[in-house]
Amino acid sequence: MTLDDAKYIREQVMNHNKWFEESIPMIASENLMSPLAKEVMISDFADRYAEGLPGKRYYQGNIFVDKVEIKATEIAKNLFKADFADVRPISGTVANMAVLFAFAQPGDVITTCALAQGAHISTCEFGAFGQRAVKSVNYPFSEEDMNIDVDGTIKLLKEVKPKVAQFGLSVFLFPPPLKELQDTFNEIGCLVWEDCAHVLGLIAGGQFHDPLREGVNIVSSSTHKTFPGPNHGMLLGANLTEEQEKELQKAVFPGVTSSHHLHAMASLAVTLAEMEVFAKEYAAQTCKNARQLGESLYELGIPVLCPDLGFTRSHAIAVDVSEFGGGKDCAKWLEDANIICNKNMLPRDTSAVRPSGLRLGAQEMTRLGMKESEMKEVAGFIARVVKGEDPAKVKEDVKAFKKQFDTIKFCFNEGEKAYAYHKLVP
Ligand SMILES: Cc1ncc(COP(=O)(O)O)c(C=O)c1O
């Protein structure tokens, strides 16, 4: 590796930064970290190892790491009113693997949603569920409501008697009907697990729903989607036995992690502290923005799913662009106009590479300070591209619009540049 190579790589990273600075970020699974969260990310924590739990490490050198991890766990429990928290999983998928390791044996049945209904690949045969060799059985799903069908699910749960009932989606528009299923969970005695990767930041702010108060025993999550922290993961628990909590901790280490990316754990701790202060306002504005985006697109003649239900109760909306060329082409044209989003399967789709939908998220735009009036403008840009206007022309308007939104909100360093980078090149 020469200095030129290093310079080349740095240049590409800076090109990316500049591009995002000039773009509208709409990927529903992404966000912007706060400056303070980023600062601890590049500390010496990034170069160290810790295995096990605070006070019971396998390595020396963890005196301050332990303090941070104890604090992070304490804030997580407080923020989510959880009995149990583990801040060590290094991603949402790894958190899911830990749950599977702890509570399922090969051959066990777990009920879950299907991919075309918005589930994440971890719950598929070719994802973490398959790796653990569990048998997954899918809930009946109402396409109209974009949610689990309650009566059909009660029947299915009674028939199948899963060891674990799993919930949570990647296209997560409405909360699962947990209260309606509670009696059935009690009757069959299953554990209830929800993957809240997409909606953790909303839950922190009292929006969407409150899984641990609605019968969920285990929440697994990423910490970088609506929750605006580092690429990392987390587990939360309620009403677990001491033995179950220990099983979960053992599944995290030595089950699915060795060291747990201490810099990201510290960055998560900072974000948890920030969310204790800012989550309420941030989550409420995010949900308002998503609904406004849905409404504005719909008014502009772009079909958005679930108009009768207000489009969404989360940060995300699902848009059917089949009549405009499909999700694959529309996502590419939008990228050419500096609007970054992803193609997505809608319930009747059979192809993940040529789906009919787009998934759009409002959380990162909210983090940059956009409100309902900006959602109307963003919908206008999207409609122009999808309906066939030259993306290069729209791109110029997007760049001008985005100039007003280059600082970060809902954190202790509010107002600092969102796309700052360190100048260290020799
Ligand atoms: C519901 C859900 N769970 C888990 C994940 C995986 O998260 P990670 O990338 O942190 O492994 C995703 C990713 O988007 C997701 O949508």
Coordinates of N, CA and C and ligand atoms in Angstrom, one line a residue, residues 29 90-94 96 118-120 122 168-171 195-198 221-225 231-233 359, ligand 1:
S29 N -33.1 2.6 6.8 CA -32.3 1.9 7.9 C -31.0 2.7 8.2
I90 N -22.7 -6.7 18.1 CA -22.0 -5.8 17.2 C -22.9 -5.3 16.0
S91 N -24.1 -5.9 15.9 CA -25.1 -5.4 14.9 C -26.4 -6.0 15.2
G92 N -27.4 -5.6 14.5 CA -28.8 -6.1 14.7 C -28.8 -7.6 14.3
T93 N -28.1 -8.0 13.3 CA -28.1 -9.4 12.9 C -27.5 -10.3 14.0
V94 N -26.4 -9.7 14.5 CA -25.7 -10.5 15.6 C -26.6 -10.6 16.8
N96 N -29.8 -10.8 16.8 CA -30.7 -11.8 16.4 C -30.1 -13.2 16.6
G118 N -42.2 -7.9 4.3 CA -41.3 -6.8 4.9 C -40.3 -7.3 6.0
A119 N -40.3 -8.7 6.1 CA -39.3 -9.2 7.1 C -37.9 -9.0 6.7
H120 N -37.0 -9.1 7.7 CA -35.6 -9.0 7.4 C -35.0 -10.4 7.1
S122 N -32.6 -11.9 8.2 CA -32.2 -12.8 9.4 C -33.2 -13.9 9.6
G168 N -41.5 -8.1 14.1 CA -40.5 -7.0 13.7 C -40.2 -7.2 12.2
L169 N -40.2 -6.0 11.5 CA -40.0 -6.0 10.1 C -39.0 -4.9 9.6
S170 N -38.6 -5.1 8.4 CA -37.8 -4.0 7.7 C -38.6 -3.0 7.0
V171 N -39.8 -3.4 6.6 CA -40.8 -2.4 6.1 C -41.8 -2.4 7.2
D195 N -37.9 -7.9 16.8 CA -36.7 -7.3 16.3 C -37.2 -5.8 16.0
C196 N -36.7 -4.9 16.8 CA -37.0 -3.5 16.7 C -36.0 -2.7 16.0
A197 N -35.2 -3.3 15.1 CA -34.0 -2.6 14.5 C -34.5 -1.3 13.9
H198 N -35.6 -1.3 13.2 CA -36.1 -0.1 12.4 C -36.7 0.9 13.3
S221 N -32.0 -5.5 18.4 CA -32.1 -4.3 17.6 C -30.7 -3.9 17.0
S222 N -30.7 -3.2 15.9 CA -29.6 -2.4 15.5 C -29.7 -1.1 16.2
T223 N -28.6 -0.3 16.2 CA -28.6 1.0 16.9 C -28.3 2.2 16.0
H224 N -28.6 2.0 14.7 CA -28.2 3.0 13.7 C -29.3 3.3 12.7
K225 N -30.5 3.0 13.0 CA -31.6 3.2 12.0 C -32.4 4.4 12.5
N231 N -23.1 2.0 14.0 CA -23.5 0.6 13.5 C -23.1 -0.3 14.6
H232 N -24.1 -0.8 15.3 CA -24.0 -1.7 16.4 C -25.3 -2.4 16.7
G233 N -25.4 -3.1 17.8 CA -26.6 -3.8 18.2 C -26.9 -3.7 19.6
R359 N -39.0 2.0 -0.7 CA -39.1 2.2 0.8 C -38.5 3.6 1.0
Ligands
LIG1 C1 -35.6 -5.7 11.0 C2 -34.1 -5.8 10.8 N1 -33.4 -6.5 11.6 C3 -32.1 -6.6 11.5 C4 -31.4 -5.9 10.6 C5 -29.9 -6.0 10.4 O1 -29.3 -5.1 11.1 P1 -27.7 -4.9 11.0 O2 -27.3 -4.3 9.8 O3 -27.4 -4.0 12.2 O4 -27.1 -6.3 11.2 C6 -32.1 -5.1 9.7 C7 -31.4 -4.3 8.7 O5 -31.8 -3.4 8.0 C8 -33.5 -5.0 9.8 O6 -34.2 -4.3 9.0

